[in-house]
Amino acid sequence: MILPLIYYGNNLLRTRSGKVKQIDPEIKQLCFDMIETMDANNGVGLAAIQVGKPFRIIVIRPVLETENGESYLGDAEIYINPVLSNPSENTEILSEGCLSIPKLHFDVERPVSIHIEALDINGDKISKEIIGFKAREIMHENDHLNGVLFIDRLSAKKRKEIEPALKEIKEKFNN
Ligand code: CO
């Protein structure tokens, strides 16, 4: 089922999501609904709070590249209670967007790689190093679990510059 998204200006986006205590059928359904919602909105990542559910769950669709440099989307991945660590010192600046902040895209600096520990949908432990754009997707979604948005990672100057556009979204999508 496609779930309704919440948008910038909704205070829920600023809350810290809680750990999933048990991966019961309801949580599993939420995970599948999140993937459906992400795909329906042409997104490559979604955090549960973006559909108004304050759980530490993120889903992503990795943006991958063929040998010819053409990008394509991989299979959806689910991470429950993710914990990120060991960010690389190397960083990269690339354009990002967010389904909760429609149509705005800005360059964001993030580490190139990160380590993630999480549970999969069967409750099995995931522990791996993630590199490249997929790492960025995971870091963006993980930020949502702590009430952080990608626009918070812009310079103060840039953030001020985009304030009118943010105000417009706030008014258009929240009434
Ligand atoms: Co987002």
mmCIF file of C-alpha atoms and ligand atoms in Angstrom:
data_model
loop_
_atom_site.group_PDB
_atom_site.id
_atom_site.type_symbol
_atom_site.label_atom_id
_atom_site.label_comp_id
_atom_site.label_asym_id
_atom_site.label_seq_id
_atom_site.Cartn_x
_atom_site.Cartn_y
_atom_site.Cartn_z
ATOM 1 C CA MET A 1 0.000 0.000 0.000
ATOM 2 C CA ILE A 2 1.276 3.438 -0.907
ATOM 3 C CA LEU A 3 1.382 5.556 2.245
ATOM 4 C CA PRO A 4 0.943 9.333 2.406
ATOM 5 C CA LEU A 5 4.187 11.267 2.771
ATOM 6 C CA ILE A 6 4.733 14.072 5.239
ATOM 7 C CA TYR A 7 6.526 17.215 4.156
ATOM 8 C CA TYR A 8 8.923 19.886 5.318
ATOM 9 C CA GLY A 9 7.167 21.990 7.932
ATOM 10 C CA ASN A 10 5.625 18.957 9.635
ATOM 11 C CA ASN A 11 7.273 18.742 13.071
ATOM 12 C CA LEU A 12 7.319 14.949 12.965
ATOM 13 C CA LEU A 13 10.298 15.250 10.597
ATOM 14 C CA ARG A 14 12.207 16.808 13.499
ATOM 15 C CA THR A 15 11.582 13.987 15.970
ATOM 16 C CA ARG A 16 13.981 11.216 16.890
ATOM 17 C CA SER A 17 12.569 7.836 15.856
ATOM 18 C CA GLY A 18 12.525 4.920 18.299
ATOM 19 C CA LYS A 19 14.071 1.477 17.952
ATOM 20 C CA VAL A 20 11.996 -1.373 16.566
ATOM 21 C CA LYS A 21 11.591 -3.795 19.471
ATOM 22 C CA GLN A 22 10.144 -6.687 17.544
ATOM 23 C CA ILE A 23 9.925 -7.309 13.812
ATOM 24 C CA ASP A 24 6.283 -8.379 13.868
ATOM 25 C CA PRO A 25 3.935 -8.652 10.859
ATOM 26 C CA GLU A 26 2.935 -5.020 11.256
ATOM 27 C CA ILE A 27 6.558 -3.845 11.034
ATOM 28 C CA LYS A 28 7.192 -6.128 8.053
ATOM 29 C CA GLN A 29 4.162 -4.685 6.282
ATOM 30 C CA LEU A 30 5.416 -1.178 7.027
ATOM 31 C CA CYS A 31 8.761 -2.067 5.401
ATOM 32 C CA PHE A 32 7.043 -3.308 2.233
ATOM 33 C CA ASP A 33 4.717 -0.312 2.165
ATOM 34 C CA MET A 34 7.727 1.989 2.506
ATOM 35 C CA ILE A 35 9.343 0.401 -0.565
ATOM 36 C CA GLU A 36 6.101 0.745 -2.502
ATOM 37 C CA THR A 37 5.797 4.380 -1.425
ATOM 38 C CA MET A 38 9.428 5.153 -2.321
ATOM 39 C CA ASP A 39 9.009 3.613 -5.784
ATOM 40 C CA ALA A 40 5.652 5.281 -6.434
ATOM 41 C CA ASN A 41 7.300 8.639 -5.778
ATOM 42 C CA ASN A 42 10.417 7.839 -7.833
ATOM 43 C CA GLY A 43 12.594 8.098 -4.739
ATOM 44 C CA VAL A 44 15.745 6.119 -3.992
ATOM 45 C CA GLY A 45 15.381 6.162 -0.229
ATOM 46 C CA LEU A 46 12.794 6.590 2.490
ATOM 47 C CA ALA A 47 12.768 6.686 6.291
ATOM 48 C CA ALA A 48 9.707 5.525 8.250
ATOM 49 C CA ILE A 49 9.167 8.972 9.746
ATOM 50 C CA GLN A 50 8.497 10.288 6.225
ATOM 51 C CA VAL A 51 5.278 8.283 6.274
ATOM 52 C CA GLY A 52 4.622 9.462 9.828
ATOM 53 C CA LYS A 53 5.901 6.304 11.598
ATOM 54 C CA PRO A 54 8.546 7.056 14.228
ATOM 55 C CA PHE A 55 10.525 3.807 13.866
ATOM 56 C CA ARG A 56 14.213 3.365 13.077
ATOM 57 C CA ILE A 57 13.648 1.837 9.655
ATOM 58 C CA ILE A 58 15.102 2.954 6.343
ATOM 59 C CA VAL A 59 14.690 1.580 2.846
ATOM 60 C CA ILE A 60 16.826 2.414 -0.153
ATOM 61 C CA ARG A 61 17.100 1.528 -3.798
ATOM 62 C CA PRO A 62 20.802 1.620 -4.607
ATOM 63 C CA VAL A 63 21.779 3.708 -7.620
ATOM 64 C CA LEU A 64 24.286 1.498 -9.434
ATOM 65 C CA GLU A 65 26.366 1.916 -12.556
ATOM 66 C CA THR A 66 26.995 -0.335 -15.530
ATOM 67 C CA GLU A 67 30.496 -0.683 -16.974
ATOM 68 C CA ASN A 68 29.509 1.973 -19.504
ATOM 69 C CA GLY A 69 28.698 4.387 -16.710
ATOM 70 C CA GLU A 70 24.934 4.213 -17.155
ATOM 71 C CA SER A 71 23.097 4.314 -13.866
ATOM 72 C CA TYR A 72 20.314 1.924 -12.933
ATOM 73 C CA LEU A 73 18.414 1.005 -9.790
ATOM 74 C CA GLY A 74 19.235 -2.146 -7.838
ATOM 75 C CA ASP A 75 16.986 -4.231 -5.608
ATOM 76 C CA ALA A 76 15.404 -2.427 -2.677
ATOM 77 C CA GLU A 77 17.158 -2.872 0.677
ATOM 78 C CA ILE A 78 15.683 -2.659 4.169
ATOM 79 C CA TYR A 79 17.653 -1.667 7.279
ATOM 80 C CA ILE A 80 16.027 -1.870 10.703
ATOM 81 C CA ASN A 81 17.658 -0.121 13.707
ATOM 82 C CA PRO A 82 20.690 0.946 11.660
ATOM 83 C CA VAL A 83 23.825 2.120 13.448
ATOM 84 C CA LEU A 84 26.417 3.901 11.334
ATOM 85 C CA SER A 85 30.090 4.105 12.221
ATOM 86 C CA ASN A 86 33.551 4.589 10.796
ATOM 87 C CA PRO A 87 32.836 7.303 8.201
ATOM 88 C CA SER A 88 35.705 7.757 5.746
ATOM 89 C CA GLU A 89 37.818 10.864 6.037
ATOM 90 C CA ASN A 90 37.421 11.302 2.305
ATOM 91 C CA THR A 91 34.307 13.233 1.447
ATOM 92 C CA GLU A 92 32.440 13.915 -1.741
ATOM 93 C CA ILE A 93 30.028 16.672 -2.762
ATOM 94 C CA LEU A 94 27.001 15.495 -4.741
ATOM 95 C CA SER A 95 23.451 16.659 -5.388
ATOM 96 C CA GLU A 96 20.685 15.345 -3.134
ATOM 97 C CA GLY A 97 16.944 15.651 -2.915
ATOM 98 C CA CYS A 98 14.325 14.431 -0.465
ATOM 99 C CA LEU A 99 10.746 13.228 -0.971
ATOM 100 C CA SER A 100 9.705 15.372 2.010
ATOM 101 C CA ILE A 101 11.217 18.496 0.407
ATOM 102 C CA PRO A 102 9.841 18.183 -3.135
ATOM 103 C CA LYS A 103 11.736 19.450 -6.160
ATOM 104 C CA LEU A 104 14.674 21.008 -4.312
ATOM 105 C CA HIS A 105 18.144 19.611 -4.987
ATOM 106 C CA PHE A 106 21.355 20.832 -3.417
ATOM 107 C CA ASP A 107 24.964 19.746 -3.198
ATOM 108 C CA VAL A 108 25.805 18.073 0.104
ATOM 109 C CA GLU A 109 29.219 17.010 1.393
ATOM 110 C CA ARG A 110 29.338 13.546 2.956
ATOM 111 C CA PRO A 111 31.895 10.822 3.639
ATOM 112 C CA VAL A 112 32.515 8.477 0.705
ATOM 113 C CA SER A 113 32.034 5.322 2.765
ATOM 114 C CA ILE A 114 30.434 4.227 6.006
ATOM 115 C CA HIS A 115 29.969 1.075 8.063
ATOM 116 C CA ILE A 116 26.423 -0.023 8.823
ATOM 117 C CA GLU A 117 25.064 -2.468 11.355
ATOM 118 C CA ALA A 118 21.366 -3.204 11.254
ATOM 119 C CA LEU A 119 18.771 -5.947 11.185
ATOM 120 C CA ASP A 120 17.178 -7.197 7.996
ATOM 121 C CA ILE A 121 13.478 -7.985 7.726
ATOM 122 C CA ASN A 122 14.058 -11.495 9.136
ATOM 123 C CA GLY A 123 15.853 -10.101 12.159
ATOM 124 C CA ASP A 124 19.221 -11.268 10.910
ATOM 125 C CA LYS A 125 22.202 -9.041 11.563
ATOM 126 C CA ILE A 126 23.696 -6.995 8.732
ATOM 127 C CA SER A 127 27.226 -5.644 9.154
ATOM 128 C CA LYS A 128 29.001 -4.175 6.167
ATOM 129 C CA GLU A 129 30.999 -1.391 4.625
ATOM 130 C CA ILE A 130 29.112 0.693 2.084
ATOM 131 C CA ILE A 131 30.836 2.840 -0.519
ATOM 132 C CA GLY A 132 29.760 5.480 -3.025
ATOM 133 C CA PHE A 133 26.303 6.837 -3.735
ATOM 134 C CA LYS A 134 24.644 4.021 -1.817
ATOM 135 C CA ALA A 135 26.529 5.141 1.295
ATOM 136 C CA ARG A 136 25.163 8.636 0.721
ATOM 137 C CA GLU A 137 21.613 7.293 0.432
ATOM 138 C CA ILE A 138 22.017 5.448 3.718
ATOM 139 C CA MET A 139 23.499 8.482 5.496
ATOM 140 C CA HIS A 140 20.676 10.718 4.212
ATOM 141 C CA GLU A 141 17.993 8.286 5.410
ATOM 142 C CA ASN A 142 19.749 7.632 8.714
ATOM 143 C CA ASP A 143 19.740 11.393 9.355
ATOM 144 C CA HIS A 144 15.924 11.305 9.147
ATOM 145 C CA LEU A 145 15.862 8.891 12.107
ATOM 146 C CA ASN A 146 17.503 11.622 14.185
ATOM 147 C CA GLY A 147 15.264 14.431 12.935
ATOM 148 C CA VAL A 148 17.983 15.773 10.627
ATOM 149 C CA LEU A 149 17.273 16.903 7.051
ATOM 150 C CA PHE A 150 19.770 17.246 4.217
ATOM 151 C CA ILE A 151 19.190 21.012 4.134
ATOM 152 C CA ASP A 152 20.647 21.134 7.669
ATOM 153 C CA ARG A 153 23.975 20.107 6.151
ATOM 154 C CA LEU A 154 24.210 23.137 3.866
ATOM 155 C CA SER A 155 26.301 26.181 4.740
ATOM 156 C CA ALA A 156 24.532 28.884 6.751
ATOM 157 C CA LYS A 157 24.748 31.158 3.714
ATOM 158 C CA LYS A 158 23.176 28.611 1.373
ATOM 159 C CA ARG A 159 20.513 27.737 3.910
ATOM 160 C CA LYS A 160 19.519 31.366 4.163
ATOM 161 C CA GLU A 161 19.405 31.650 0.401
ATOM 162 C CA ILE A 162 16.911 28.800 0.058
ATOM 163 C CA GLU A 163 14.655 29.954 2.910
ATOM 164 C CA PRO A 164 11.980 31.376 0.543
ATOM 165 C CA ALA A 165 11.782 28.073 -1.362
ATOM 166 C CA LEU A 166 11.441 26.179 1.922
ATOM 167 C CA LYS A 167 8.737 28.544 3.103
ATOM 168 C CA GLU A 168 6.837 27.910 -0.107
ATOM 169 C CA ILE A 169 6.948 24.141 0.465
ATOM 170 C CA LYS A 170 5.873 24.592 4.069
ATOM 171 C CA GLU A 171 2.802 26.521 3.001
ATOM 172 C CA LYS A 172 1.936 24.414 -0.033
ATOM 173 C CA PHE A 173 2.178 20.967 1.565
ATOM 174 C CA ASN A 174 0.929 21.561 5.112
ATOM 175 C CA ASN A 175 -2.678 22.530 5.529
HETATM 176 CO CO CO B 1 14.994 12.587 2.762
#
